[in-house]
Coordinates of C-alpha atoms and ligand atoms in Angstrom, one line a residue:
X1 CA 3.0 8.0 -10.8
X2 CA -0.7 8.1 -10.8
X3 CA -1.0 10.2 -8.1
X4 CA -1.9 13.8 -10.0
X5 CA -4.7 12.1 -11.7
X6 CA -6.1 10.5 -8.6
X7 CA -6.2 13.5 -6.2
X8 CA -8.9 16.3 -6.0
X9 CA -6.8 17.9 -3.4
X10 CA -4.5 21.0 -4.1
X11 CA -1.8 20.8 -1.2
X12 CA -0.3 18.0 -3.1
X13 CA 1.3 20.8 -5.3
X14 CA 2.8 22.6 -2.3
X15 CA 6.3 22.3 -1.5
X16 CA 5.7 21.2 2.3
X17 CA 6.1 17.5 2.5
X18 CA 4.6 17.0 5.9
X19 CA 1.1 15.4 5.3
X20 CA 0.1 14.8 8.8
X21 CA 1.3 16.5 12.0
X22 CA 0.4 15.5 15.4
X23 CA 1.4 17.3 18.3
X24 CA 0.9 16.3 22.1
X25 CA -2.3 14.5 21.4
X26 CA -4.3 13.3 24.1
X27 CA -7.7 11.5 23.8
X28 CA -9.0 10.7 27.4
X29 CA -12.3 9.2 28.0
X30 CA -14.4 10.0 31.2
X31 CA -15.6 7.1 33.4
X32 CA -18.9 6.8 34.2
X33 CA -20.1 9.1 37.3
X34 CA -21.6 7.5 40.4
X35 CA -23.6 10.1 41.9
X36 CA -21.1 12.9 42.9
X37 CA -18.2 10.5 42.5
X38 CA -16.0 11.0 39.7
X39 CA -14.4 8.0 38.9
X40 CA -11.7 9.3 36.6
X41 CA -10.4 9.3 33.0
X42 CA -9.1 6.4 30.7
X43 CA -6.1 8.1 29.1
X44 CA -6.3 6.1 26.1
X45 CA -3.7 8.4 24.2
X46 CA -1.7 10.5 26.5
X47 CA 0.8 13.2 25.0
X48 CA 1.9 11.8 21.6
X49 CA 3.8 13.6 18.9
X50 CA 4.9 12.9 15.2
X51 CA 5.0 13.8 11.6
X52 CA 4.0 11.7 8.8
X53 CA 5.4 12.8 5.2
X54 CA 3.8 12.5 2.0
X55 CA 4.2 9.1 0.7
X56 CA 5.5 7.6 3.8
X57 CA 4.5 4.3 5.4
X58 CA 4.6 4.1 9.2
X59 CA 3.9 1.3 11.6
X60 CA 2.7 1.8 15.1
X61 CA 3.4 -1.3 17.1
X62 CA 2.1 -2.3 20.6
X63 CA 0.1 -4.4 22.6
X64 CA -3.8 -4.6 22.5
X65 CA -4.9 -2.0 24.9
X66 CA -1.9 0.3 24.2
X67 CA -3.9 3.1 22.4
X68 CA -2.9 2.2 19.0
X69 CA -6.8 2.1 17.6
X70 CA -7.9 5.2 19.7
X71 CA -5.0 7.0 18.1
X72 CA -6.2 5.7 14.5
X73 CA -10.0 6.4 15.2
X74 CA -8.8 10.1 16.2
X75 CA -6.9 10.4 12.9
X76 CA -10.0 9.2 11.3
X77 CA -12.2 11.9 12.9
X78 CA -14.0 9.3 14.7
X79 CA -12.8 10.2 18.3
X80 CA -12.4 13.8 19.3
X81 CA -8.9 14.7 20.9
X82 CA -8.9 16.1 24.7
X83 CA -5.9 18.1 24.1
X84 CA -3.2 18.9 21.5
X85 CA -3.6 19.3 18.0
X86 CA -3.9 17.5 14.6
X87 CA -2.9 19.4 11.3
X88 CA -3.5 17.4 8.1
X89 CA -2.4 18.9 4.8
X90 CA -1.4 22.2 6.3
X91 CA -4.8 22.5 7.7
X92 CA -5.3 22.7 11.5
X93 CA -8.3 20.7 12.3
X94 CA -11.2 21.7 14.7
X95 CA -12.9 18.6 15.8
X96 CA -15.9 20.5 17.0
X97 CA -16.8 21.4 13.3
X98 CA -18.6 19.2 11.2
X99 CA -17.1 20.8 8.0
X100 CA -13.6 19.6 9.2
X101 CA -14.5 16.3 10.4
X102 CA -16.2 15.6 6.9
X103 CA -13.1 17.1 5.2
X104 CA -10.9 14.6 7.1
X105 CA -13.0 11.6 6.2
X106 CA -12.6 12.2 2.6
X107 CA -8.8 12.4 2.9
X108 CA -8.4 9.0 4.7
X109 CA -9.0 5.9 3.5
X110 CA -9.9 2.9 6.5
X111 CA -8.8 -0.6 6.0
X112 CA -10.4 -2.7 8.8
X113 CA -9.1 -5.9 10.5
X114 CA -12.2 -8.0 10.1
X115 CA -13.1 -7.7 6.0
X116 CA -16.0 -9.6 6.5
X117 CA -17.4 -7.7 9.7
X118 CA -16.5 -4.9 7.6
X119 CA -18.6 -5.5 4.4
X120 CA -22.3 -5.4 4.5
X121 CA -23.4 -9.0 3.5
X122 CA -26.6 -8.1 1.8
X123 CA -24.7 -5.6 -0.5
X124 CA -23.0 -6.8 -3.7
X125 CA -19.3 -5.8 -4.4
X126 CA -20.7 -3.0 -7.1
X127 CA -22.9 -1.4 -4.3
X128 CA -20.3 -1.7 -1.7
X129 CA -17.8 0.2 -3.9
X130 CA -20.6 2.7 -5.1
X131 CA -21.9 3.6 -1.5
X132 CA -19.1 5.8 -0.5
X133 CA -19.2 7.7 -3.8
X134 CA -23.1 8.3 -3.6
X135 CA -22.4 9.4 0.0
X136 CA -19.8 11.9 -1.3
X137 CA -21.6 13.2 -3.8
X138 CA -18.9 12.0 -6.7
X139 CA -20.7 12.6 -10.1
X140 CA -22.6 9.7 -11.2
X141 CA -20.7 9.2 -14.6
X142 CA -17.4 8.6 -12.6
X143 CA -18.8 5.5 -10.4
X144 CA -18.1 2.8 -13.0
X145 CA -14.9 4.1 -14.0
X146 CA -13.8 4.5 -10.3
X147 CA -15.2 1.1 -9.4
X148 CA -13.2 -0.8 -12.1
X149 CA -10.1 1.2 -11.5
X150 CA -10.0 0.4 -7.8
X151 CA -10.9 -3.6 -8.3
X152 CA -8.2 -3.7 -11.0
X153 CA -5.6 -2.1 -8.3
X154 CA -6.5 -4.7 -5.9
X155 CA -6.5 -7.3 -8.6
X156 CA -10.0 -8.6 -8.4
X157 CA -10.1 -9.1 -12.2
X158 CA -12.1 -9.8 -14.5
X159 CA -13.8 -7.0 -13.0
X160 CA -17.3 -8.4 -14.5
X161 CA -16.9 -11.6 -12.5
X162 CA -16.9 -9.8 -9.0
X163 CA -19.3 -7.1 -9.6
X164 CA -22.6 -8.9 -8.6
X165 CA -20.9 -11.3 -5.9
X166 CA -21.9 -10.9 -2.3
X167 CA -18.9 -10.9 0.4
X168 CA -19.7 -14.7 1.6
X169 CA -19.0 -15.5 -2.0
X170 CA -15.2 -14.2 -1.6
X171 CA -12.4 -15.8 0.2
X172 CA -10.9 -14.1 3.0
X173 CA -8.2 -12.7 0.8
X174 CA -10.3 -11.6 -1.5
X175 CA -12.6 -9.9 1.1
X176 CA -9.6 -7.9 2.3
X177 CA -8.9 -6.9 -1.0
X178 CA -12.4 -5.6 -1.4
X179 CA -11.9 -3.4 1.9
X180 CA -8.6 -1.8 0.3
X181 CA -10.5 -1.1 -2.9
X182 CA -13.2 0.6 -0.9
X183 CA -10.5 2.6 1.3
X184 CA -8.9 3.6 -2.4
X185 CA -12.2 4.7 -4.0
X186 CA -12.4 8.0 -2.8
X187 CA -8.6 8.6 -3.8
X188 CA -7.5 9.4 0.0
X189 CA -4.2 11.2 0.6
X190 CA -3.6 8.6 3.7
X191 CA -4.9 5.0 4.2
X192 CA -4.9 3.8 7.7
X193 CA -5.1 0.2 8.3
X194 CA -5.9 -1.3 11.5
X195 CA -4.2 -4.9 11.8
X196 CA -5.3 -5.6 8.4
X197 CA -4.0 -9.4 8.3
X198 CA -4.4 -10.6 11.6
X199 CA -7.5 -12.3 10.8
X200 CA -6.2 -13.8 7.5
X201 CA -4.9 -17.3 6.7
X202 CA -0.9 -17.0 7.3
X203 CA -0.8 -17.9 3.5
X204 CA -2.2 -14.8 2.2
X205 CA -1.0 -12.4 4.8
X206 CA 2.3 -11.5 2.9
X207 CA 0.3 -11.2 -0.3
X208 CA -1.9 -8.6 1.2
X209 CA 0.8 -6.6 2.9
X210 CA 2.8 -6.7 -0.5
X211 CA -0.3 -5.4 -2.5
X212 CA -1.0 -2.6 -0.1
X213 CA 2.9 -1.7 -0.2
X214 CA 2.7 -1.5 -4.1
X215 CA -0.5 0.5 -4.0
X216 CA 1.1 2.9 -1.4
X217 CA 4.4 3.3 -3.8
X218 CA 2.1 3.5 -6.9
X219 CA 0.2 6.4 -5.8
X220 CA 2.6 8.1 -3.3
X221 CA 0.0 7.4 -0.5
X222 CA 0.7 7.7 2.9
X223 CA -0.1 4.9 5.1
X224 CA -0.2 4.2 8.9
X225 CA -0.2 0.4 9.8
X226 CA -1.2 -1.0 12.7
X227 CA -0.2 -4.0 14.4
X228 CA 1.1 -6.1 17.5
X229 CA 3.2 -8.2 15.3
X230 CA 6.7 -6.7 14.8
X231 CA 7.7 -9.5 12.3
X232 CA 5.3 -8.2 9.8
X233 CA 6.9 -4.4 9.8
X234 CA 9.5 -5.4 7.7
X235 CA 7.1 -6.1 4.6
X236 CA 5.4 -2.8 4.9
X237 CA 6.8 0.7 6.4
X238 CA 10.0 2.7 6.5
X239 CA 9.5 4.0 10.1
X240 CA 8.1 2.0 13.1
X241 CA 6.8 3.8 15.9
X242 CA 6.5 1.5 19.1
X243 CA 3.5 2.4 21.5
X244 CA 3.1 1.4 25.2
X245 CA 0.6 2.5 27.6
X246 CA -0.8 5.3 25.6
X247 CA 2.8 6.8 24.9
X248 CA 5.2 6.3 21.9
X249 CA 8.4 5.0 23.6
X250 CA 10.4 4.5 20.2
X251 CA 10.6 5.8 17.0
X252 CA 13.1 4.6 14.2
X253 CA 13.7 3.3 11.0
X254 CA 12.1 -0.2 10.6
X255 CA 15.8 -1.9 9.7
X256 CA 17.2 -0.2 12.8
X257 CA 14.3 -1.4 15.2
X258 CA 14.9 -5.0 14.2
X259 CA 18.6 -4.9 14.3
X260 CA 19.0 -2.5 17.4
X261 CA 16.1 -2.1 19.4
X262 CA 16.7 0.3 22.3
X263 CA 13.7 0.4 24.8
X264 CA 13.4 -2.7 26.8
X265 CA 10.0 -2.9 25.9
X266 CA 10.7 -3.1 22.2
X267 CA 13.1 -5.8 22.9
X268 CA 10.6 -7.8 24.8
X269 CA 8.3 -7.4 21.8
X270 CA 11.1 -8.8 19.3
X271 CA 11.8 -11.7 21.9
X272 CA 8.0 -12.3 22.0
X273 CA 7.9 -13.4 18.1
X274 CA 7.8 -17.1 17.9
X275 CA 11.0 -18.7 16.0
X276 CA 9.9 -21.4 13.5
X277 CA 13.3 -23.1 13.6
X278 CA 12.9 -26.4 15.5
X279 CA 16.1 -26.3 17.3
X280 CA 15.1 -23.0 18.7
X281 CA 11.6 -24.0 20.0
X282 CA 13.0 -25.0 23.4
X283 CA 14.8 -21.7 24.0
X284 CA 13.7 -19.5 27.1
X285 CA 12.8 -16.3 25.8
X286 CA 13.5 -13.0 27.9
X287 CA 9.9 -11.9 28.1
X288 CA 9.0 -9.6 31.1
X289 CA 6.2 -10.8 33.1
X290 CA 3.2 -8.9 34.3
X291 CA 0.5 -6.9 32.5
X292 CA 0.3 -3.6 30.6
X293 CA -0.6 -1.0 33.4
X294 CA -4.2 0.7 33.9
X295 CA -4.8 3.6 31.6
X296 CA -7.1 5.1 34.4
X297 CA -4.0 5.1 37.1
X298 CA -1.1 4.9 35.2
X299 CA 2.2 4.0 37.3
X300 CA 4.1 7.4 37.8
X301 CA 7.6 8.0 36.2
X302 CA 8.3 5.4 33.4
X303 CA 5.1 3.3 32.5
X304 CA 7.0 0.4 31.9
X305 CA 8.8 0.4 35.1
X306 CA 6.8 -2.1 36.8
X307 CA 7.8 -4.6 34.1
X308 CA 11.3 -3.4 33.2
X309 CA 14.3 -5.8 34.3
X310 CA 16.5 -2.8 33.7
X311 CA 14.5 -0.5 36.2
X312 CA 16.7 2.2 38.0
X313 CA 14.8 2.7 41.2
X314 CA 14.4 6.4 42.3
X315 CA 14.3 7.8 38.8
X316 CA 12.4 5.2 36.5
X317 CA 9.6 5.0 39.2
X318 CA 9.4 8.8 39.8
X319 CA 10.2 10.8 36.5
X320 CA 8.8 10.4 33.3
X321 CA 11.9 9.9 30.7
X322 CA 11.9 12.4 28.1
X323 CA 12.9 11.4 24.5
X324 CA 16.6 10.8 24.2
X325 CA 18.3 10.4 20.4
X326 CA 21.2 7.9 21.2
X327 CA 21.6 7.2 17.5
X328 CA 21.0 9.6 14.7
X329 CA 17.1 9.5 14.0
X330 CA 16.4 7.1 16.7
X331 CA 14.4 8.5 19.6
X332 CA 13.7 6.6 22.7
X333 CA 12.1 7.4 26.0
X334 CA 14.3 5.6 28.4
X335 CA 16.4 7.0 31.3
X336 CA 19.2 4.2 30.2
X337 CA 19.9 6.7 27.3
X338 CA 20.1 9.8 29.4
X339 CA 23.7 10.4 28.7
X340 CA 23.3 10.6 25.2
X341 CA 24.7 7.5 24.0
X342 CA 24.1 3.7 24.4
X343 CA 24.9 2.0 27.7
X344 CA 27.7 -0.5 28.0
X345 CA 25.5 -3.2 28.9
X346 CA 21.5 -3.5 28.0
Ligands
SF4_1 FE1 13.3 0.6 32.1 FE2 13.9 2.8 33.4 FE3 13.8 2.6 30.7 FE4 11.4 2.6 31.9 S1 12.9 4.3 31.7 S2 12.2 1.3 30.5 S3 12.1 1.5 33.6 S4 15.1 1.3 32.2

């Protein structure tokens, strides 16, 4: 493992295996006021709790507008929580302190969705990779070894052929490799990747995911991978968290979510994956109608109840379901599992 040589952070040597602990996190944005009228809040993240272990890769999957990106931006220190807490590397973060936010940004690397938009078009590869080193006051003598190491890690080699290129001279896949190299260059503890392959050609998506998985394993990095595409999770992570309307509704192992999805929303997500087999093209898929609810006025009870084919009126539309564990390690927020096991018919 290369991890010991890469990390400047002391807590790697501690016994505690938990890198990130998110507890009842809420991120609400206040809507514009009209005179004395208070229009309310957008509840982008509304009571989320989970742990991420050192060296673990998790995927957060959900539709656009479910709050995934706000959750990720909060973990990056780019949004301020309204409530709850984030503990990173044993340190409870105070988002009102610049020192905590700066420290957090050093620990977390970011891989954006749109590689071309994420790279300054007027800067060469060398300058793009050197910039975070300068901003974070890394010694000048370390710049070139780190740049070389990062480029070799993402297989942009021979390194000399790429140093003086501009982003527009690279293919989409090469641009995303460069974004990954920039995320690695400060040797972070955690990488967060926001739909990192959704804007790439299908032919290079798997290649980029496999490259990120290899780097994650080689460096024992923790990774949070955000996507709306459940079909891509098997390439990458060990655990999957399904997010709907600002809440986590199902948390389990990646194979379990594919073979035994429990929440009706997760089942709907799986049904919405296109099947490339020609004989299956005419199959009618069981995808619930309707749109995700407003995050300003979310529905009472279970937030999925207006779309759910299994709704139990009087319960689902009035009381919010807690997390049940019908199978070991498989958590689901749905009243169907209130008796502790799997219902006979789902
Ligand atoms: Fe459907 Fe009720 Fe479960 Fe919500 S709690 S997903 S409405 S069955």
